[in-house]
């Protein structure tokens, strides 16, 4: 029997079609078909100026838009040989971690939904609102901030934002405790996720799986600590969480811990936030010197990188985007082979991908 899962299915988080061949309730093979919402970001960048491109790239992973902007802006700044002021770097790091928290809170709620529990999903949406309110107050946008500028940021933080953020982090810690009590310790959830969808560490790395999905297979690798230094992560004290099992439960557990860790990092950033300007001097019309650069960051969904080629014009000659979700779902044909149909949904949910991050 052939079963078409999607392209419009809640578990696929967008228009992803998976052609599943079954023997009874067992999956014989699964072929993901992508491209239903392909928007040609890489080609579009060749016809935009550098400042205009941030409005495109923050739509790639729409759940963590601010984090999408950071590596591209960093690539342009490296080619120009400039650096944003320290306060701008701290604000960028803070908003990146808030994007991570917002993304993961939704995941923590939706994973309950994948096994039939609706209440965690409501909690996830409710708790994420606190973070989106902070992002909106700082940037003016809830999903597409377009707040980064080459050389700094559009604006400084509004009055009272720092104290509001401290209060919101208490809400994040409480939310994580609630999810842990409600979902992680639930016997149905554990039965549906333990030893299901196991990704061996070596195989995951070979497929290019990154981020929380790879750390849930025991790989202690995080670009915030192990990559080329960026933003102010070298100044922060944080732990990289791993889990040895590599199954759906491990991927949930790692993101739960990373949500708490991101909240701790935000509190550190607020404590150390320097004063000063948020923009360095840049020309009114930005032309990036000729050259090539590769910048990668640890985005909420995993490794994201931009390879930018400039020929000295107001826009790039070529941009190649490496997004996390594209590689994370590449392992699906191997991962889904031999599992029960019902487990396909929990496995897809635990991988947590965004289709904009796949169909670029």
CSV table of C-alpha atoms in Angstrom, one decimal:
chain,number,residue,atom,x,y,z
A,1,UNK,CA,0.0,0.0,0.0
A,2,UNK,CA,1.2,3.5,-0.8
A,3,UNK,CA,0.2,6.3,1.6
A,4,UNK,CA,0.7,10.0,0.8
A,5,UNK,CA,1.5,11.9,3.9
A,6,UNK,CA,0.9,15.6,3.1
A,7,UNK,CA,1.7,17.9,1.5
A,8,UNK,CA,-0.9,19.5,3.8
A,9,UNK,CA,-0.5,17.6,7.1
A,10,UNK,CA,-0.1,19.2,10.6
A,11,UNK,CA,2.9,17.1,11.4
A,12,UNK,CA,4.9,18.3,8.4
A,13,UNK,CA,4.9,22.0,9.6
A,14,UNK,CA,4.3,23.2,6.0
A,15,UNK,CA,3.9,21.7,2.6
A,16,UNK,CA,6.0,18.6,2.7
A,17,UNK,CA,4.8,15.4,1.0
A,18,UNK,CA,6.2,12.0,2.1
A,19,UNK,CA,5.4,9.0,-0.1
A,20,UNK,CA,5.2,6.1,2.3
A,21,UNK,CA,5.1,2.5,1.1
A,22,UNK,CA,3.6,0.1,3.7
A,23,UNK,CA,3.5,-3.6,4.5
A,24,UNK,CA,0.6,-3.7,6.9
A,25,UNK,CA,1.4,-1.0,9.5
A,26,UNK,CA,5.1,-1.2,8.8
A,27,UNK,CA,6.9,1.4,6.7
A,28,UNK,CA,8.9,-0.2,3.9
A,29,UNK,CA,10.2,3.0,2.4
A,30,UNK,CA,9.5,6.8,2.8
A,31,UNK,CA,10.5,9.4,0.2
A,32,UNK,CA,10.2,13.1,1.1
A,33,UNK,CA,9.1,15.3,-1.8
A,34,UNK,CA,10.1,18.9,-1.2
A,35,UNK,CA,9.8,22.1,-3.3
A,36,UNK,CA,6.1,22.9,-2.9
A,37,UNK,CA,6.8,26.3,-1.4
A,38,UNK,CA,10.2,27.0,-3.0
A,39,UNK,CA,10.7,30.8,-3.1
A,40,UNK,CA,14.1,31.2,-4.7
A,41,UNK,CA,15.8,33.1,-1.9
A,42,UNK,CA,19.3,32.6,-3.2
A,43,UNK,CA,18.5,33.9,-6.7
A,44,UNK,CA,16.5,36.8,-5.3
A,45,UNK,CA,19.5,38.0,-3.3
A,46,UNK,CA,21.3,38.7,-6.6
A,47,UNK,CA,18.8,41.4,-7.4
A,48,UNK,CA,18.6,43.1,-4.0
A,49,UNK,CA,20.8,45.5,-2.1
A,50,UNK,CA,22.4,44.2,1.1
A,51,UNK,CA,20.0,46.1,3.4
A,52,UNK,CA,17.0,44.8,1.4
A,53,UNK,CA,18.1,41.2,1.8
A,54,UNK,CA,17.3,40.9,5.5
A,55,UNK,CA,13.6,41.2,4.6
A,56,UNK,CA,14.0,38.0,2.6
A,57,UNK,CA,16.1,35.9,4.8
A,58,UNK,CA,14.2,36.4,8.0
A,59,UNK,CA,11.4,34.5,6.2
A,60,UNK,CA,13.4,31.3,5.7
A,61,UNK,CA,12.8,30.0,9.2
A,62,UNK,CA,9.8,32.1,10.2
A,63,UNK,CA,9.8,30.9,13.8
A,64,UNK,CA,13.3,32.2,14.6
A,65,UNK,CA,13.5,35.1,12.1
A,66,UNK,CA,15.9,37.3,14.0
A,67,UNK,CA,18.5,34.5,14.2
A,68,UNK,CA,18.3,34.1,10.4
A,69,UNK,CA,19.4,37.7,9.9
A,70,UNK,CA,22.5,37.5,12.1
A,71,UNK,CA,24.8,35.3,10.0
A,72,UNK,CA,24.1,37.2,6.7
A,73,UNK,CA,24.7,40.6,8.3
A,74,UNK,CA,27.9,39.2,9.9
A,75,UNK,CA,29.1,38.0,6.5
A,76,UNK,CA,28.6,41.5,5.0
A,77,UNK,CA,30.3,43.1,8.0
A,78,UNK,CA,33.3,40.8,7.6
A,79,UNK,CA,33.7,41.6,3.9
A,80,UNK,CA,33.5,45.4,4.8
A,81,UNK,CA,36.0,45.0,7.7
A,82,UNK,CA,33.7,46.5,10.2
A,83,UNK,CA,32.2,45.4,13.5
A,84,UNK,CA,29.0,46.4,15.3
A,85,UNK,CA,29.5,48.1,18.7
A,86,UNK,CA,29.5,46.0,21.9
A,87,UNK,CA,26.0,47.0,22.9
A,88,UNK,CA,24.6,46.0,19.5
A,89,UNK,CA,26.4,42.6,19.8
A,90,UNK,CA,24.9,42.0,23.2
A,91,UNK,CA,21.4,42.9,22.0
A,92,UNK,CA,21.8,40.7,18.9
A,93,UNK,CA,22.8,37.8,21.2
A,94,UNK,CA,19.9,38.4,23.5
A,95,UNK,CA,17.3,38.5,20.7
A,96,UNK,CA,18.9,35.4,19.1
A,97,UNK,CA,18.4,33.5,22.4
A,98,UNK,CA,14.9,34.9,22.7
A,99,UNK,CA,14.2,33.5,19.2
A,100,UNK,CA,15.5,30.1,20.4
A,101,UNK,CA,13.2,30.2,23.4
A,102,UNK,CA,10.2,31.2,21.3
A,103,UNK,CA,10.9,28.4,18.8
A,104,UNK,CA,11.4,25.7,21.5
A,105,UNK,CA,8.4,26.6,23.6
A,106,UNK,CA,6.2,25.9,20.6
A,107,UNK,CA,8.0,22.7,20.0
A,108,UNK,CA,7.6,21.6,23.6
A,109,UNK,CA,3.8,22.1,23.3
A,110,UNK,CA,3.5,20.5,19.8
A,111,UNK,CA,5.3,17.4,20.8
A,112,UNK,CA,2.5,16.7,23.2
A,113,UNK,CA,0.0,17.2,20.4
A,114,UNK,CA,1.8,14.6,18.3
A,115,UNK,CA,0.8,11.9,20.8
A,116,UNK,CA,-2.7,13.2,21.3
A,117,UNK,CA,-2.4,15.6,24.2
A,118,UNK,CA,-3.9,19.0,23.2
A,119,UNK,CA,-3.3,20.9,26.5
A,120,UNK,CA,0.5,21.2,26.0
A,121,UNK,CA,0.0,22.8,22.6
A,122,UNK,CA,-2.2,25.6,24.2
A,123,UNK,CA,0.5,26.1,26.9
A,124,UNK,CA,3.2,26.3,24.2
A,125,UNK,CA,1.3,29.0,22.3
A,126,UNK,CA,0.5,30.9,25.5
A,127,UNK,CA,4.0,30.9,26.9
A,128,UNK,CA,5.5,31.9,23.6
A,129,UNK,CA,3.4,35.0,23.6
A,130,UNK,CA,5.6,36.4,26.5
A,131,UNK,CA,8.7,36.1,24.3
A,132,UNK,CA,7.1,37.4,21.1
A,133,UNK,CA,5.8,40.5,23.0
A,134,UNK,CA,9.5,41.2,24.0
A,135,UNK,CA,10.7,40.8,20.4
A,136,UNK,CA,7.9,43.0,19.2
A,137,UNK,CA,8.7,45.7,21.8
A,138,UNK,CA,12.3,45.8,20.8
A,139,UNK,CA,12.1,45.4,17.0
A,140,UNK,CA,8.5,46.4,16.0
A,141,UNK,CA,7.8,42.9,14.5
A,142,UNK,CA,6.7,39.7,16.1
A,143,UNK,CA,7.8,37.3,13.2
A,144,UNK,CA,9.8,39.4,10.7
A,145,UNK,CA,11.8,41.9,12.7
A,146,UNK,CA,14.2,43.2,10.0
A,147,UNK,CA,16.0,44.8,12.9
A,148,UNK,CA,19.7,44.1,12.0
A,149,UNK,CA,21.7,46.6,10.1
A,150,UNK,CA,25.1,46.3,8.6
A,151,UNK,CA,27.2,47.9,11.4
A,152,UNK,CA,24.6,47.5,14.2
A,153,UNK,CA,20.9,47.7,14.8
A,154,UNK,CA,17.9,49.8,13.7
A,155,UNK,CA,17.1,51.1,17.3
A,156,UNK,CA,18.2,50.8,20.9
A,157,UNK,CA,16.1,48.8,23.4
A,158,UNK,CA,13.0,50.6,24.7
A,159,UNK,CA,12.8,51.9,28.2
A,160,UNK,CA,11.9,49.1,30.7
A,161,UNK,CA,12.6,46.3,28.3
A,162,UNK,CA,15.4,44.8,30.3
A,163,UNK,CA,13.3,44.5,33.5
A,164,UNK,CA,10.4,43.1,31.4
A,165,UNK,CA,12.7,40.5,30.0
A,166,UNK,CA,14.0,39.4,33.4
A,167,UNK,CA,10.4,38.9,34.5
A,168,UNK,CA,9.6,36.9,31.4
A,169,UNK,CA,12.6,34.5,32.0
A,170,UNK,CA,10.9,33.5,35.3
A,171,UNK,CA,7.8,32.6,33.1
A,172,UNK,CA,10.1,30.5,30.9
A,173,UNK,CA,11.5,28.5,33.8
A,174,UNK,CA,8.0,27.9,35.1
A,175,UNK,CA,6.8,26.8,31.6
A,176,UNK,CA,9.7,24.3,31.4
A,177,UNK,CA,8.8,22.8,34.7
A,178,UNK,CA,5.2,22.5,33.6
A,179,UNK,CA,6.1,20.8,30.4
A,180,UNK,CA,8.4,18.4,32.3
A,181,UNK,CA,5.7,17.4,34.7
A,182,UNK,CA,2.9,17.3,32.1
A,183,UNK,CA,4.7,15.7,29.1
A,184,UNK,CA,8.2,14.3,29.8
A,185,UNK,CA,7.0,12.3,32.7
A,186,UNK,CA,3.8,11.0,31.0
A,187,UNK,CA,3.8,7.2,30.5
A,188,UNK,CA,2.0,7.5,27.2
A,189,UNK,CA,4.5,10.1,25.9
A,190,UNK,CA,7.4,8.0,27.0
A,191,UNK,CA,5.9,4.8,25.4
A,192,UNK,CA,5.5,6.7,22.1
A,193,UNK,CA,8.9,8.3,22.0
A,194,UNK,CA,11.4,6.1,23.9
A,195,UNK,CA,13.5,3.9,21.5
A,196,UNK,CA,11.5,5.3,18.6
A,197,UNK,CA,13.3,7.0,15.7
A,198,UNK,CA,16.8,6.4,16.9
A,199,UNK,CA,19.5,8.4,15.0
A,200,UNK,CA,23.0,6.9,15.6
A,201,UNK,CA,25.6,9.7,16.2
A,202,UNK,CA,27.9,8.7,13.3
A,203,UNK,CA,25.0,8.3,10.8
A,204,UNK,CA,23.4,11.6,11.9
A,205,UNK,CA,26.7,13.5,11.4
A,206,UNK,CA,27.1,11.8,8.0
A,207,UNK,CA,23.7,13.0,6.9
A,208,UNK,CA,24.5,16.6,8.0
A,209,UNK,CA,22.1,16.5,10.9
A,210,UNK,CA,22.9,19.3,13.3
A,211,UNK,CA,21.7,21.3,16.3
A,212,UNK,CA,19.5,19.7,19.0
A,213,UNK,CA,18.8,16.7,16.8
A,214,UNK,CA,22.5,15.8,16.7
A,215,UNK,CA,23.1,16.6,20.4
A,216,UNK,CA,20.3,14.3,21.2
A,217,UNK,CA,22.4,11.5,19.7
A,218,UNK,CA,25.2,12.3,22.1
A,219,UNK,CA,27.3,14.5,19.9
A,220,UNK,CA,28.7,17.3,22.0
A,221,UNK,CA,28.9,20.0,19.3
A,222,UNK,CA,27.5,23.5,19.4
A,223,UNK,CA,28.7,26.3,17.1
A,224,UNK,CA,28.1,28.9,19.8
A,225,UNK,CA,31.0,27.2,21.7
A,226,UNK,CA,32.8,25.2,19.1
A,227,UNK,CA,32.6,27.3,15.9
A,228,UNK,CA,34.3,30.5,14.9
A,229,UNK,CA,33.6,33.0,17.7
A,230,UNK,CA,30.6,35.2,16.9
A,231,UNK,CA,28.4,37.6,18.8
A,232,UNK,CA,29.3,37.5,22.5
A,233,UNK,CA,28.9,33.8,23.2
A,234,UNK,CA,32.6,33.5,24.2
A,235,UNK,CA,31.8,35.8,27.1
A,236,UNK,CA,28.9,33.6,28.4
A,237,UNK,CA,29.0,30.7,30.7
A,238,UNK,CA,26.7,28.0,29.4
A,239,UNK,CA,26.4,24.3,29.1
A,240,UNK,CA,25.9,22.2,25.9
A,241,UNK,CA,23.3,19.6,26.6
A,242,UNK,CA,23.4,16.1,25.1
A,243,UNK,CA,21.5,12.9,25.5
A,244,UNK,CA,22.9,9.4,24.7
A,245,UNK,CA,19.8,7.7,23.3
A,246,UNK,CA,19.2,9.5,20.0
A,247,UNK,CA,15.5,8.7,20.0
A,248,UNK,CA,12.4,11.0,19.8
A,249,UNK,CA,12.3,11.4,23.6
A,250,UNK,CA,16.0,12.5,23.6
A,251,UNK,CA,15.3,15.2,21.1
A,252,UNK,CA,12.5,16.5,23.2
A,253,UNK,CA,14.5,16.3,26.4
A,254,UNK,CA,17.5,18.2,24.9
A,255,UNK,CA,15.3,21.0,23.6
A,256,UNK,CA,13.7,21.2,27.0
A,257,UNK,CA,17.1,21.7,28.7
A,258,UNK,CA,18.2,24.1,26.0
A,259,UNK,CA,15.2,26.3,26.6
A,260,UNK,CA,16.2,26.6,30.2
A,261,UNK,CA,19.8,27.2,29.2
A,262,UNK,CA,18.8,29.9,26.8
A,263,UNK,CA,16.9,31.7,29.6
A,264,UNK,CA,20.0,31.6,31.8
A,265,UNK,CA,22.0,33.0,29.0
A,266,UNK,CA,19.5,35.9,28.5
A,267,UNK,CA,19.8,36.8,32.2
A,268,UNK,CA,23.6,36.8,31.9
A,269,UNK,CA,23.4,39.1,28.9
A,270,UNK,CA,21.1,41.5,30.7
A,271,UNK,CA,23.5,41.6,33.6
A,272,UNK,CA,26.5,42.4,31.4
A,273,UNK,CA,24.7,44.6,28.9
A,274,UNK,CA,27.0,47.5,28.1
A,275,UNK,CA,26.0,51.1,27.4
A,276,UNK,CA,27.0,53.0,24.3
A,277,UNK,CA,26.1,53.3,20.6
A,278,UNK,CA,24.2,50.6,18.7
A,279,UNK,CA,25.5,51.6,15.2
A,280,UNK,CA,29.0,52.1,13.8
A,281,UNK,CA,29.6,54.5,11.0
A,282,UNK,CA,28.8,53.1,7.6
A,283,UNK,CA,28.3,54.8,4.2
A,284,UNK,CA,24.8,55.9,3.3
A,285,UNK,CA,24.9,53.7,0.2
A,286,UNK,CA,26.5,50.4,1.1
A,287,UNK,CA,28.9,48.8,-1.3
A,288,UNK,CA,30.6,45.7,-0.1
A,289,UNK,CA,34.2,45.2,-1.3
A,290,UNK,CA,34.9,42.3,-3.6
A,291,UNK,CA,35.6,39.0,-1.8
A,292,UNK,CA,34.1,35.8,-0.5
A,293,UNK,CA,33.1,34.8,3.0
A,294,UNK,CA,31.4,31.9,4.8
A,295,UNK,CA,29.6,32.5,8.1
A,296,UNK,CA,27.8,29.9,10.1
A,297,UNK,CA,25.8,30.1,13.4
A,298,UNK,CA,24.0,27.8,15.8
A,299,UNK,CA,20.4,28.7,14.9
A,300,UNK,CA,17.5,27.2,16.9
A,301,UNK,CA,17.0,24.5,14.3
A,302,UNK,CA,20.8,23.8,13.9
A,303,UNK,CA,23.7,24.9,11.7
A,304,UNK,CA,22.9,27.8,9.4
A,305,UNK,CA,25.4,29.4,7.1
A,306,UNK,CA,25.7,31.9,4.3
A,307,UNK,CA,28.4,31.8,1.6
A,308,UNK,CA,28.5,35.3,0.2
A,309,UNK,CA,30.4,36.3,-3.0
A,310,UNK,CA,30.8,40.1,-3.6
A,311,UNK,CA,32.1,41.8,-6.6
A,312,UNK,CA,32.0,45.2,-5.0
A,313,UNK,CA,28.5,46.2,-5.9
A,314,UNK,CA,25.5,47.3,-3.7
A,315,UNK,CA,24.2,43.7,-3.8
A,316,UNK,CA,25.9,40.3,-3.6
A,317,UNK,CA,27.0,38.5,-6.8
A,318,UNK,CA,26.0,35.1,-5.3
A,319,UNK,CA,24.7,33.8,-2.0
A,320,UNK,CA,24.5,30.1,-1.0
A,321,UNK,CA,22.4,29.3,2.0
A,322,UNK,CA,23.0,26.3,4.2
A,323,UNK,CA,19.9,25.8,6.4
A,324,UNK,CA,19.5,23.3,9.2
A,325,UNK,CA,16.2,21.7,8.3
A,326,UNK,CA,17.2,20.7,4.8
A,327,UNK,CA,19.9,18.4,6.2
A,328,UNK,CA,17.9,17.4,9.2
A,329,UNK,CA,15.1,15.8,7.0
A,330,UNK,CA,17.6,14.2,4.6
A,331,UNK,CA,17.9,11.3,7.0
A,332,UNK,CA,14.1,10.6,6.8
A,333,UNK,CA,14.3,7.8,4.2
A,334,UNK,CA,16.7,5.9,6.5
A,335,UNK,CA,15.0,6.9,9.7
A,336,UNK,CA,11.4,5.9,8.8
A,337,UNK,CA,12.2,2.6,7.3
A,338,UNK,CA,10.8,-0.2,9.4
A,339,UNK,CA,8.8,1.9,11.9
A,340,UNK,CA,5.0,1.8,12.5
A,341,UNK,CA,2.8,4.3,10.7
A,342,UNK,CA,1.7,5.9,14.0
A,343,UNK,CA,5.4,6.5,14.9
A,344,UNK,CA,6.0,8.5,11.7
A,345,UNK,CA,4.2,11.4,13.2
A,346,UNK,CA,6.1,11.5,16.5
A,347,UNK,CA,9.4,11.1,14.6
A,348,UNK,CA,8.6,14.0,12.3
A,349,UNK,CA,7.5,16.1,15.3
A,350,UNK,CA,10.7,15.3,17.2
A,351,UNK,CA,12.9,16.4,14.3
A,352,UNK,CA,11.2,19.8,14.3
A,353,UNK,CA,11.8,21.3,10.9
A,354,UNK,CA,10.3,24.3,9.2
A,355,UNK,CA,9.5,24.0,5.5
A,356,UNK,CA,10.8,27.5,4.7
A,357,UNK,CA,14.1,26.3,6.0
A,358,UNK,CA,14.0,23.4,3.5
A,359,UNK,CA,12.4,25.0,0.4
A,360,UNK,CA,14.6,28.1,0.1
